mmCIF file of C-alpha atoms and ligand atoms in Angstrom:
data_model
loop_
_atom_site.group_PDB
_atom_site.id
_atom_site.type_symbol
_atom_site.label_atom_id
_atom_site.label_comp_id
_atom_site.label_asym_id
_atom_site.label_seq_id
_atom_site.Cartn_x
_atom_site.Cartn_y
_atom_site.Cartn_z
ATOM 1 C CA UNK K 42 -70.833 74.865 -14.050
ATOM 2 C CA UNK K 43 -69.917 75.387 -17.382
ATOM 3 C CA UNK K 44 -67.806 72.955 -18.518
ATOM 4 C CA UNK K 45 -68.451 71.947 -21.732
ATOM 5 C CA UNK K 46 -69.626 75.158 -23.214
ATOM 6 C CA UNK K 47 -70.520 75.964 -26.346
ATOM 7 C CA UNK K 48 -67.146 77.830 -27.932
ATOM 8 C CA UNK K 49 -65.407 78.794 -31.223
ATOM 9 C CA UNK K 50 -62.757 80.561 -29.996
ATOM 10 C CA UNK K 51 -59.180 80.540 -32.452
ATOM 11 C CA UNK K 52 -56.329 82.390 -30.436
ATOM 12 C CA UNK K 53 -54.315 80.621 -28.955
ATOM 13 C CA UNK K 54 -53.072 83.190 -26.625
ATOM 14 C CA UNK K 55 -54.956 86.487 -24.778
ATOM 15 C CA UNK K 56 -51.987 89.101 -25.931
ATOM 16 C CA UNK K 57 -54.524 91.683 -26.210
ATOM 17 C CA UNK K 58 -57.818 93.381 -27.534
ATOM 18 C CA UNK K 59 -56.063 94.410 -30.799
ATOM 19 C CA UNK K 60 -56.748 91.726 -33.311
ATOM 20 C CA UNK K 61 -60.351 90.255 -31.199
ATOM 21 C CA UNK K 62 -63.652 90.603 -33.253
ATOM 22 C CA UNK K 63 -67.137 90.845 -31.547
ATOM 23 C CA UNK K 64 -67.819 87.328 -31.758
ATOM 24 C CA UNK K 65 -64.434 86.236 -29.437
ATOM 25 C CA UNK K 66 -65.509 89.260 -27.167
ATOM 26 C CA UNK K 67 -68.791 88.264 -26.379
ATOM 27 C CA UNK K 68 -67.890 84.965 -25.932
ATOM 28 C CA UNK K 69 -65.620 85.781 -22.939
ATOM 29 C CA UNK K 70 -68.223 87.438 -21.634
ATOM 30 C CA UNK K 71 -70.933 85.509 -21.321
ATOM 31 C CA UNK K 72 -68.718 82.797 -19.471
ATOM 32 C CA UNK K 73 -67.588 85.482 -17.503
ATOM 33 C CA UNK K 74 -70.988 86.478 -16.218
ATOM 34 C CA UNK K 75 -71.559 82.898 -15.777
ATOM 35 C CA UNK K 76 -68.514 82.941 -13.528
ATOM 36 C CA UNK K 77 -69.596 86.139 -11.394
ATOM 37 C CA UNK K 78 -72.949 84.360 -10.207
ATOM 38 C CA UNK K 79 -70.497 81.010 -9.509
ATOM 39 C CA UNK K 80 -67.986 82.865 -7.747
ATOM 40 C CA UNK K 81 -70.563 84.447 -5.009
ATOM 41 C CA UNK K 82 -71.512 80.801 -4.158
ATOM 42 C CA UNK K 83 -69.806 79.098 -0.807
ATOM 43 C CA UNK K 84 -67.987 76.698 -2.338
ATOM 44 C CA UNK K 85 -66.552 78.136 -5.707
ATOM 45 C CA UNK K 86 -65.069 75.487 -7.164
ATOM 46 C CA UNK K 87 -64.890 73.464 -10.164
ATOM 47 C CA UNK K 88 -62.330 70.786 -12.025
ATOM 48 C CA UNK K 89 -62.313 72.054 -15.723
ATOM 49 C CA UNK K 90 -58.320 73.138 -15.343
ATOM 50 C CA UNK K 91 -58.013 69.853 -12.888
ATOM 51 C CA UNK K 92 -54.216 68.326 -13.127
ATOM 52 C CA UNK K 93 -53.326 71.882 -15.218
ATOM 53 C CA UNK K 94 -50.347 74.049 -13.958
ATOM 54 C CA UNK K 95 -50.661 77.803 -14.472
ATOM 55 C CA UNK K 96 -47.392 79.997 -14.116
ATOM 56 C CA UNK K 97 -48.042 83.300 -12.803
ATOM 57 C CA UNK K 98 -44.866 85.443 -13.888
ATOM 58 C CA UNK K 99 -44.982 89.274 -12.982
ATOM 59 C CA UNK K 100 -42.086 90.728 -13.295
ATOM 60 C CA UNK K 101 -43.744 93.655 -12.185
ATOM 61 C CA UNK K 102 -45.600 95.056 -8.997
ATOM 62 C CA UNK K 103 -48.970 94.008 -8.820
ATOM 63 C CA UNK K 104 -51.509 93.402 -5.627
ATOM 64 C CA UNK K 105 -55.184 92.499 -7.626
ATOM 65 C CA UNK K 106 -53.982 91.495 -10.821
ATOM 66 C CA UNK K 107 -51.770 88.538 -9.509
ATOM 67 C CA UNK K 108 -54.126 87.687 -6.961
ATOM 68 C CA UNK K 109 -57.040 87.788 -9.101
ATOM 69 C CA UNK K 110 -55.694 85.458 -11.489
ATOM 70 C CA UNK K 111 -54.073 83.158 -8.779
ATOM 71 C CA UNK K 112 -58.055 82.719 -7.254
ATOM 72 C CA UNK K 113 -58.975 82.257 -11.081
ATOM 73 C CA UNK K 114 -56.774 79.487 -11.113
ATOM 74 C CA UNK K 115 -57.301 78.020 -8.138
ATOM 75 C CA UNK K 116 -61.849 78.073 -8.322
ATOM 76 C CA UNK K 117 -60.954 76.488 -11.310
ATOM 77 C CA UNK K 118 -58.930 73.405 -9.952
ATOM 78 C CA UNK K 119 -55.305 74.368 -11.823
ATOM 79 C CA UNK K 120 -51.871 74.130 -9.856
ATOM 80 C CA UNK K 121 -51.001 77.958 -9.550
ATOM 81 C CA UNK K 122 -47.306 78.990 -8.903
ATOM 82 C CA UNK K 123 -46.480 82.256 -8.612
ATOM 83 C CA UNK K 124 -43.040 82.986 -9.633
ATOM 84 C CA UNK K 125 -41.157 85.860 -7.881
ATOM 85 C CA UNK K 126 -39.616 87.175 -11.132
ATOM 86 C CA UNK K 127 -38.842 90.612 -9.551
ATOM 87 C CA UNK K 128 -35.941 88.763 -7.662
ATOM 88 C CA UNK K 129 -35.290 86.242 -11.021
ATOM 89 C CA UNK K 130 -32.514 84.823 -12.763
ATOM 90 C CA UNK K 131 -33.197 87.983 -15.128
ATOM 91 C CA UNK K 132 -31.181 90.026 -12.280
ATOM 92 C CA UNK K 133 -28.075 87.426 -13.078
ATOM 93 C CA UNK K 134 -28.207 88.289 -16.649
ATOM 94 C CA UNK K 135 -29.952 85.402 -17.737
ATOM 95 C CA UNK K 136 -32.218 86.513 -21.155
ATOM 96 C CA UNK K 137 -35.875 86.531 -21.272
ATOM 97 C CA UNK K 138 -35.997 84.105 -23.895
ATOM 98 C CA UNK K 139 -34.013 81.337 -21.849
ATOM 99 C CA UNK K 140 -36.476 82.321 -18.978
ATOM 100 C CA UNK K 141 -39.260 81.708 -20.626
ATOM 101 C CA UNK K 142 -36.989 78.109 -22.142
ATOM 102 C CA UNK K 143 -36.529 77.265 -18.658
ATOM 103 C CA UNK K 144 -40.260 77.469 -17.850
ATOM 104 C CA UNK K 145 -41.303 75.599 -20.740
ATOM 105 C CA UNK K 146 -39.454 72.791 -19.697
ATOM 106 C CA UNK K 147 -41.437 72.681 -16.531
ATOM 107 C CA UNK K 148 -44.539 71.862 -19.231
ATOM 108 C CA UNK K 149 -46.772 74.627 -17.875
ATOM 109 C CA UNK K 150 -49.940 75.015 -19.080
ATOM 110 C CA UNK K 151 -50.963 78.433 -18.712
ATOM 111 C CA UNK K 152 -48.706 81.279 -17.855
ATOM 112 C CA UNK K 153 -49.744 84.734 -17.276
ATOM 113 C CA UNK K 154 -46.863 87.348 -18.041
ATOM 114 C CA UNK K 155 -47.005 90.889 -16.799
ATOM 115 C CA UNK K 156 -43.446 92.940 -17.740
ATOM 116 C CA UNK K 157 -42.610 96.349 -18.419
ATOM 117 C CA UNK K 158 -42.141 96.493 -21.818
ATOM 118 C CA UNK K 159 -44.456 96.984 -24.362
ATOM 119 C CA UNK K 160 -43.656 93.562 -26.909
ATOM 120 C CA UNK K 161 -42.285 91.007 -24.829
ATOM 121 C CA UNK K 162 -45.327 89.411 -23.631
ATOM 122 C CA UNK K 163 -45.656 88.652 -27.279
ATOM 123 C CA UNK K 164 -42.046 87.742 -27.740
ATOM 124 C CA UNK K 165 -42.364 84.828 -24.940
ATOM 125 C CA UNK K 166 -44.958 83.504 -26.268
ATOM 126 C CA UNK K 167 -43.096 82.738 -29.502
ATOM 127 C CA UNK K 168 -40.916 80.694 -27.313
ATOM 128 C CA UNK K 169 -43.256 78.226 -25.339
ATOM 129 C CA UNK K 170 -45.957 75.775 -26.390
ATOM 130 C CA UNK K 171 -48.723 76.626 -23.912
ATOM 131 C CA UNK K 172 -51.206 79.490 -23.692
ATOM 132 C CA UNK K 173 -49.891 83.012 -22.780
ATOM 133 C CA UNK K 174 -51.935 86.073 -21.185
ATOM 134 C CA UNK K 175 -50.808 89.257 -20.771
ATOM 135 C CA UNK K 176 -51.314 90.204 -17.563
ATOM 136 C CA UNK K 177 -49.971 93.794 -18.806
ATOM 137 C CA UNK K 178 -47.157 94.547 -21.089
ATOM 138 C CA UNK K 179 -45.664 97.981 -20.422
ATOM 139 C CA UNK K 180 -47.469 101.171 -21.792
ATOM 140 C CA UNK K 181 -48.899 98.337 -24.818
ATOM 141 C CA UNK K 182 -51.865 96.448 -23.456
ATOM 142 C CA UNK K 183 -53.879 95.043 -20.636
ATOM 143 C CA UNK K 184 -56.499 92.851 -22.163
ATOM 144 C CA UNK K 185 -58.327 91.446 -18.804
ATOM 145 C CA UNK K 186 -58.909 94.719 -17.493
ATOM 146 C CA UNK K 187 -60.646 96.147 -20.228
ATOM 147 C CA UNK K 188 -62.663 92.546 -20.470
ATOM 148 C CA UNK K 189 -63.516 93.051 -16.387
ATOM 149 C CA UNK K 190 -64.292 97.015 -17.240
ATOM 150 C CA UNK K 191 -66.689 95.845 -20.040
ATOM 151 C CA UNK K 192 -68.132 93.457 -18.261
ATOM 152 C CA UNK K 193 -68.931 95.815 -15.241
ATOM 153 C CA UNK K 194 -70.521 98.345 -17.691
ATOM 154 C CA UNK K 195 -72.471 96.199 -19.401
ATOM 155 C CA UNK K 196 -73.807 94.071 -16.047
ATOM 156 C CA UNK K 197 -74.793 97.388 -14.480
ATOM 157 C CA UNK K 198 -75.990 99.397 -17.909
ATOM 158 C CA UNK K 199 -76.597 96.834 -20.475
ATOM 159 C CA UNK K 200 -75.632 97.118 -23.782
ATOM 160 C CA UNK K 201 -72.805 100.057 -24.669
ATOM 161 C CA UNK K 202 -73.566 100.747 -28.041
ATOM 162 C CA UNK K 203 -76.141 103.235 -26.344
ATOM 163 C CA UNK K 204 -73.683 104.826 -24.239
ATOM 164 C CA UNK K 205 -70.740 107.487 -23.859
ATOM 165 C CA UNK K 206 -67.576 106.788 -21.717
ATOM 166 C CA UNK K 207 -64.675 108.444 -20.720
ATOM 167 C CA UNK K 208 -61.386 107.713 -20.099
ATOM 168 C CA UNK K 209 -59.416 110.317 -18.187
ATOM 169 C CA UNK K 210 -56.034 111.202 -16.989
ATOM 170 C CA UNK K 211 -52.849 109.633 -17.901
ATOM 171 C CA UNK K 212 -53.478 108.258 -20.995
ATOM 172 C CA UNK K 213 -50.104 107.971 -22.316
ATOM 173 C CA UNK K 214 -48.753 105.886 -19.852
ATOM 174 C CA UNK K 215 -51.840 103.757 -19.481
ATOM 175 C CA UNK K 216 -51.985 99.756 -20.594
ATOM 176 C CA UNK K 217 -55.327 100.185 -19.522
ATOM 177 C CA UNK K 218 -56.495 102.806 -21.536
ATOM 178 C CA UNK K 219 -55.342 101.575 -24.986
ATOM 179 C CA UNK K 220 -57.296 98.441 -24.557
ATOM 180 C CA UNK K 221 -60.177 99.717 -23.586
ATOM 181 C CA UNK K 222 -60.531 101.946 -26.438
ATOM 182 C CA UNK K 223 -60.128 98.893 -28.464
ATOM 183 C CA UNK K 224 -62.599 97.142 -26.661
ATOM 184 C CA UNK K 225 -65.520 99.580 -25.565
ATOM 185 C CA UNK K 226 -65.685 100.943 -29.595
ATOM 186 C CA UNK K 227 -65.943 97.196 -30.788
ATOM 187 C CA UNK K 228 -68.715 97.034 -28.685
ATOM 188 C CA UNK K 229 -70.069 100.347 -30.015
ATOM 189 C CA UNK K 230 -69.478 102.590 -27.107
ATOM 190 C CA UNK K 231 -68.920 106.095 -28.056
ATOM 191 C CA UNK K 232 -65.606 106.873 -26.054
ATOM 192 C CA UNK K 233 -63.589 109.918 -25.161
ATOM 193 C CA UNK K 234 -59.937 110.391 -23.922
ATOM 194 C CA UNK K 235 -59.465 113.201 -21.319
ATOM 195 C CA UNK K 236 -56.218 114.398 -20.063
ATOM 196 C CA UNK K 237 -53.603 117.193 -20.421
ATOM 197 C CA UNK K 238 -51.936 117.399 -23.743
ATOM 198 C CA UNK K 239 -48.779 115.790 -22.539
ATOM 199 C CA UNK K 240 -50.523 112.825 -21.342
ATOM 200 C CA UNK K 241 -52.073 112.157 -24.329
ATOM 201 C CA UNK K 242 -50.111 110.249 -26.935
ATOM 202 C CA UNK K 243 -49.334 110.965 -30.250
ATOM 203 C CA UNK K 244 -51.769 109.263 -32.442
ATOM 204 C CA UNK K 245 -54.455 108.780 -30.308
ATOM 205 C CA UNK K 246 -56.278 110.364 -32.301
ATOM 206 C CA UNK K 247 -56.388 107.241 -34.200
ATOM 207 C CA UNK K 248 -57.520 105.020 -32.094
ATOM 208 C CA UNK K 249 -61.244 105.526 -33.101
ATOM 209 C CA UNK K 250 -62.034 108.147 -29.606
ATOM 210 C CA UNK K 251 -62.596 111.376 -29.622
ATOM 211 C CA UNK K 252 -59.840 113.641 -27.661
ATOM 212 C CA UNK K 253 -60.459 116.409 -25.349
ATOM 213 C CA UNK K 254 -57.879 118.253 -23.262
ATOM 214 C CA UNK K 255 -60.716 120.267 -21.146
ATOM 215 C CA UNK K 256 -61.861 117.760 -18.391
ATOM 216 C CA UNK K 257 -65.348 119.459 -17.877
ATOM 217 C CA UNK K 258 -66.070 119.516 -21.752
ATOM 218 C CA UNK K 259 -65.004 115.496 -21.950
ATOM 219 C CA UNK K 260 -66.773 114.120 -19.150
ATOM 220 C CA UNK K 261 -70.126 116.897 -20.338
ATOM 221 C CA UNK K 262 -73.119 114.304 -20.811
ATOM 222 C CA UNK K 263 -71.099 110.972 -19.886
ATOM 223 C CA UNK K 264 -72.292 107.993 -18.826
ATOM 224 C CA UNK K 265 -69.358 106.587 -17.136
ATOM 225 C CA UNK K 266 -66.198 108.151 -16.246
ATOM 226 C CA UNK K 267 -62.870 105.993 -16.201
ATOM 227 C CA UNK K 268 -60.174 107.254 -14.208
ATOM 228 C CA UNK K 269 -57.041 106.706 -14.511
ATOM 229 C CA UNK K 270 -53.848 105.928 -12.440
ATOM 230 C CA UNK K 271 -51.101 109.231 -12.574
ATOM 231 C CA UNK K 272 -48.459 106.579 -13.590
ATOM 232 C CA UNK K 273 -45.500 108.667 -12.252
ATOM 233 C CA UNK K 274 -42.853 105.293 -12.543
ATOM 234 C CA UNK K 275 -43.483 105.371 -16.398
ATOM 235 C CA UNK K 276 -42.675 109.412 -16.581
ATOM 236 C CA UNK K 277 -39.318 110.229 -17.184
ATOM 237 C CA UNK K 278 -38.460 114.064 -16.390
ATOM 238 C CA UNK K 279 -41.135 116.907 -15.834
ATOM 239 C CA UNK K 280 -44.904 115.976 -17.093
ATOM 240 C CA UNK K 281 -47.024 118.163 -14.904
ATOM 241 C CA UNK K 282 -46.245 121.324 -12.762
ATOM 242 C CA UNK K 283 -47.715 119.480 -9.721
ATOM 243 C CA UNK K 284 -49.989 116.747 -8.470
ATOM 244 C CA UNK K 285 -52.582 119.256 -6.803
ATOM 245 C CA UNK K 286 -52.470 121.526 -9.762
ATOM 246 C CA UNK K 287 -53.258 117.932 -11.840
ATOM 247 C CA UNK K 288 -55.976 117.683 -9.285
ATOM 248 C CA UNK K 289 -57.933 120.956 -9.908
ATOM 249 C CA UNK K 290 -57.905 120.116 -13.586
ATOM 250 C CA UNK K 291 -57.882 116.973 -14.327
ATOM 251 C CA UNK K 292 -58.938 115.049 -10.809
ATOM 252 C CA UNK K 293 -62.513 113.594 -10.988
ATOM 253 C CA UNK K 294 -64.028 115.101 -7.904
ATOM 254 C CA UNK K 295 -68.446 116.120 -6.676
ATOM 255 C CA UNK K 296 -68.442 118.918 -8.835
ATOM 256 C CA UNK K 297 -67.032 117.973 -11.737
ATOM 257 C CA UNK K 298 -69.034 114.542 -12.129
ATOM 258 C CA UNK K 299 -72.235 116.883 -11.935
ATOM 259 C CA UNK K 300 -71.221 117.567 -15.335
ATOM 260 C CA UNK K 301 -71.728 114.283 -16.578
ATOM 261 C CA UNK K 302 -74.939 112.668 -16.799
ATOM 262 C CA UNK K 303 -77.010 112.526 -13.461
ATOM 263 C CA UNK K 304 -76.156 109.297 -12.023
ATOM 264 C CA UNK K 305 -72.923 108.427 -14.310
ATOM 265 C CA UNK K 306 -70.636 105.677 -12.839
ATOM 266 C CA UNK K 307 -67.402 105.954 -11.913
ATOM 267 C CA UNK K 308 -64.596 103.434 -12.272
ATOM 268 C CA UNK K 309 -60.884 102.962 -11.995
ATOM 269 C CA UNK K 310 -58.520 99.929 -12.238
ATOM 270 C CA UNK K 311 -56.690 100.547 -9.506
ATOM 271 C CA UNK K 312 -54.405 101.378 -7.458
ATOM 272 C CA UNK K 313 -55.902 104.648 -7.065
ATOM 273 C CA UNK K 314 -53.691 107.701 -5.804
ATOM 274 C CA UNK K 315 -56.962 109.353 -3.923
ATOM 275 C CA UNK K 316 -56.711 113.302 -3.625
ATOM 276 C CA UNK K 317 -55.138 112.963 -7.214
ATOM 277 C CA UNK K 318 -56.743 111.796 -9.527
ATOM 278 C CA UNK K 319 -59.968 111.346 -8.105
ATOM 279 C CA UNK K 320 -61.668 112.199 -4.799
ATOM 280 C CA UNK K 321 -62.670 109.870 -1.954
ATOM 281 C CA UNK K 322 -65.646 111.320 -1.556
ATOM 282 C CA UNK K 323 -66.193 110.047 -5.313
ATOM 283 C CA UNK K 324 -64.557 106.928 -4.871
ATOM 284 C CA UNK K 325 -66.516 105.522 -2.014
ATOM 285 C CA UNK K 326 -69.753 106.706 -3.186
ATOM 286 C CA UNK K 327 -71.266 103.272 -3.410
ATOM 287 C CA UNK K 328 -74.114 104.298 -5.295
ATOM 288 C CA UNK K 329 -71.437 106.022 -8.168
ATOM 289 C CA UNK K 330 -68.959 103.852 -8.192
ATOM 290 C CA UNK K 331 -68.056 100.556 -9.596
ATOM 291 C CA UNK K 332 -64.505 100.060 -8.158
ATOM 292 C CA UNK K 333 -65.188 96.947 -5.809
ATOM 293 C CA UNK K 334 -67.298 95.561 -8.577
ATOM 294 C CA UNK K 335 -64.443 95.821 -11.033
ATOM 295 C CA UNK K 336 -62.550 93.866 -8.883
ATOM 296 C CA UNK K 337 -64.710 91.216 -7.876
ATOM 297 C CA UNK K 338 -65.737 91.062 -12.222
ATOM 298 C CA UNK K 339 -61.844 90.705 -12.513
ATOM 299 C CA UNK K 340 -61.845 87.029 -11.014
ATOM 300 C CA UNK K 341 -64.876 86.212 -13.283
ATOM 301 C CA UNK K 342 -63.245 87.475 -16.323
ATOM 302 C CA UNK K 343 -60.487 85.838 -15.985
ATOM 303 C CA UNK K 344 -61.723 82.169 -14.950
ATOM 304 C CA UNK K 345 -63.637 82.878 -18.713
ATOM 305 C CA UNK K 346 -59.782 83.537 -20.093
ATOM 306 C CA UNK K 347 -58.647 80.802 -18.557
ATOM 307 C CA UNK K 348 -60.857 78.065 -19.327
ATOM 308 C CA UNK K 349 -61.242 79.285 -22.743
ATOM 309 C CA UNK K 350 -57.794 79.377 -23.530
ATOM 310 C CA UNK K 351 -57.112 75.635 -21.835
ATOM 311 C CA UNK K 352 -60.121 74.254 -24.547
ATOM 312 C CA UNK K 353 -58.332 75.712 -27.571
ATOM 313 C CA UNK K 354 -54.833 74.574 -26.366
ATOM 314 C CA UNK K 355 -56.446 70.921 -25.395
ATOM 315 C CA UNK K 356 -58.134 70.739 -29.232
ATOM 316 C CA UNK K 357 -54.415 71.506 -30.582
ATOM 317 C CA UNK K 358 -52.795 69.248 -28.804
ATOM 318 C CA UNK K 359 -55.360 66.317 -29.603
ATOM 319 C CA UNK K 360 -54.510 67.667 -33.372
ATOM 320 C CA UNK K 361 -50.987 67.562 -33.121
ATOM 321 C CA UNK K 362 -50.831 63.826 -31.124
ATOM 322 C CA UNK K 363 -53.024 62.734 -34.415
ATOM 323 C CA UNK K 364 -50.727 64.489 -36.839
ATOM 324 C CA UNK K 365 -47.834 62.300 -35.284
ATOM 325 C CA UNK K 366 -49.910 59.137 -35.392
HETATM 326 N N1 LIG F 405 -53.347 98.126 -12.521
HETATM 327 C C1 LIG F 405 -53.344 98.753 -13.824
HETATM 328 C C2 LIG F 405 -52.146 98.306 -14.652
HETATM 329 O O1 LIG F 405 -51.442 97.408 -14.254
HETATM 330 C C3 LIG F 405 -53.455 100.220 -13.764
HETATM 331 C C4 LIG F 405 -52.363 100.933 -13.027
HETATM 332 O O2 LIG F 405 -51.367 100.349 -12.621
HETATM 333 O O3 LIG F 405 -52.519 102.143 -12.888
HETATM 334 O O4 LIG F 405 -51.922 98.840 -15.705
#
């Protein structure tokens, strides 16, 4: 499998789409699709992060994006640990930054951060000398979803610069929408964001998508349609009358997607609040949607993160040991 590929890849860390170009993107890509076939094999397994530790550190909730990066790890012969840091030291006042000084002096190698707020994915990896993913940093980014949501597109619909996507519901709140705006235009989608005005932030106008408040005109002629997650932990005071007036508007459901195109996909990150944002009847349509496949892509994207990111911090390491020659 893969080990020696071809790469030219200069981040150090995965802190988000922002700041990518094409070139970076479609690497990860193509190792990821490598990785999809690899992973429906019996024995998925392979040595490239063999004798590496990964440090999986949510300090949020999460069911598929910890696991999916744990089984990531683990196909790809890394130590994983996964560090309760909802019950941390944090809660005894340590700091984030001597967290994240206590775990460097375990000499991880890869450590996958997912925290509420916006920046401090960023911040801790300032602080430590291996590679850093953000596994989602508050409303600010979540770079392998959007990578696993490419991905799925372009494996089932080939190349996006031909098609339209939309990304609807809670925008405002949504890791997951930012970077996929960033993502699906660099790849030349056209995209749209779809929600009530109050869930769509100020200045997303600017992010290079076009904005509609009316659900039936944004989705009109679609190829795909995103849903998103009502993220009501994020939403502080009164955002929406109620969630089945949210429903009749904004929730994707039959006769709304006839709008779209005939035979648009459907995806969603998860996890999905069914009967409020979206339908079951639209959700388990297996011939519509794309919501297993996202999350069996997910494990394939981020094996491609994950062995990318151990080459380039291997190469500076081998430059700084000759430096101190
Ligand atoms: N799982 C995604 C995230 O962590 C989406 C969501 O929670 O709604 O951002």
């Amino acid at each position: 499998m893969a080990k020696d590929f071809e790469y030219n890849y200069p981040h150090p860390h995965l802190l988000g789409i922002e700041g990518l170009n094409r070139l970076d993107v479609e690497q990860l890509l193509a190792l990821a699709d490598d990785y999809v076939e690899f992973s429906r094999q019996d024995r998925k397994h392979v040595d490239v992060l063999k004798g590496m530790t990964l440090l999986n550190l949510f300090f949020e909730n999460s069911t598929r994006t910890q696991s999916s990066f744990e089984l990531a790890g683990k196909r790809l012969g890394a130590d994983v640990v996964n560090m309760a840091m909802q019950n941390s030291s944090l809660k005894k006042g340590e700091t984030l930054i001597d967290t994240a000084m206590t775990l460097n002096a375990m000499r991880p190698d890869l450590l996958v951060i997912r925290h509420n707020a916006s920046g401090a994915v960023k911040l801790l990896s300032r602080k430590v000398d291996c590679a850093v993913i953000n596994a989602g940093d508050g409303q600010h980014e979540h770079p392998t979803q959007a990578l696993l949501d490419a991905l799925t597109i372009r494996r089932r619909l080939g190349d996006l610069s031909a098609l339209r996507i939309a990304i609807c519901g809670d925008i405002a709140h949504s890791r997951v929408a930012r970077s996929n705006v960033f993502l699906l235009t660099l790849l030349g989608a056209e995209v749209r964001l779809v929600g009530p005005s109050p869930l769509i932030p100020k200045g997303a106008d600017e992010w290079g998508a076009e904005v509609y408040t009316d659900m039936k005109e944004g989705i009109a002629d679609c190829d795909v349609v995103m849903m998103l997650r009502l993220q009501l932990e994020r939403m502080e005071g009164a955002f929406l009358p109620s969630t089945r007036e949210y429903f009749h508007f904004y929730g994707l459901d039959r006769e709304k997607l006839k709008l779209a195109k005939p035979g648009a996909l459907v995806m969603h990150p998860g996890p999905m609040n069914r009967g409020v944002e979206i339908e079951s009847a639209v959700a388990d349509n297996l011939d519509r949607s794309l919501i297993t496949t996202q999350v069996e892509n997910g494990v394939a994207v981020r094996m491609a993160v994950l062995h990318t990111l151990s080459r380039n911090l291997l190469d500076r390491r081998a430059k700084q040991n000759e430096v101190q020659r």
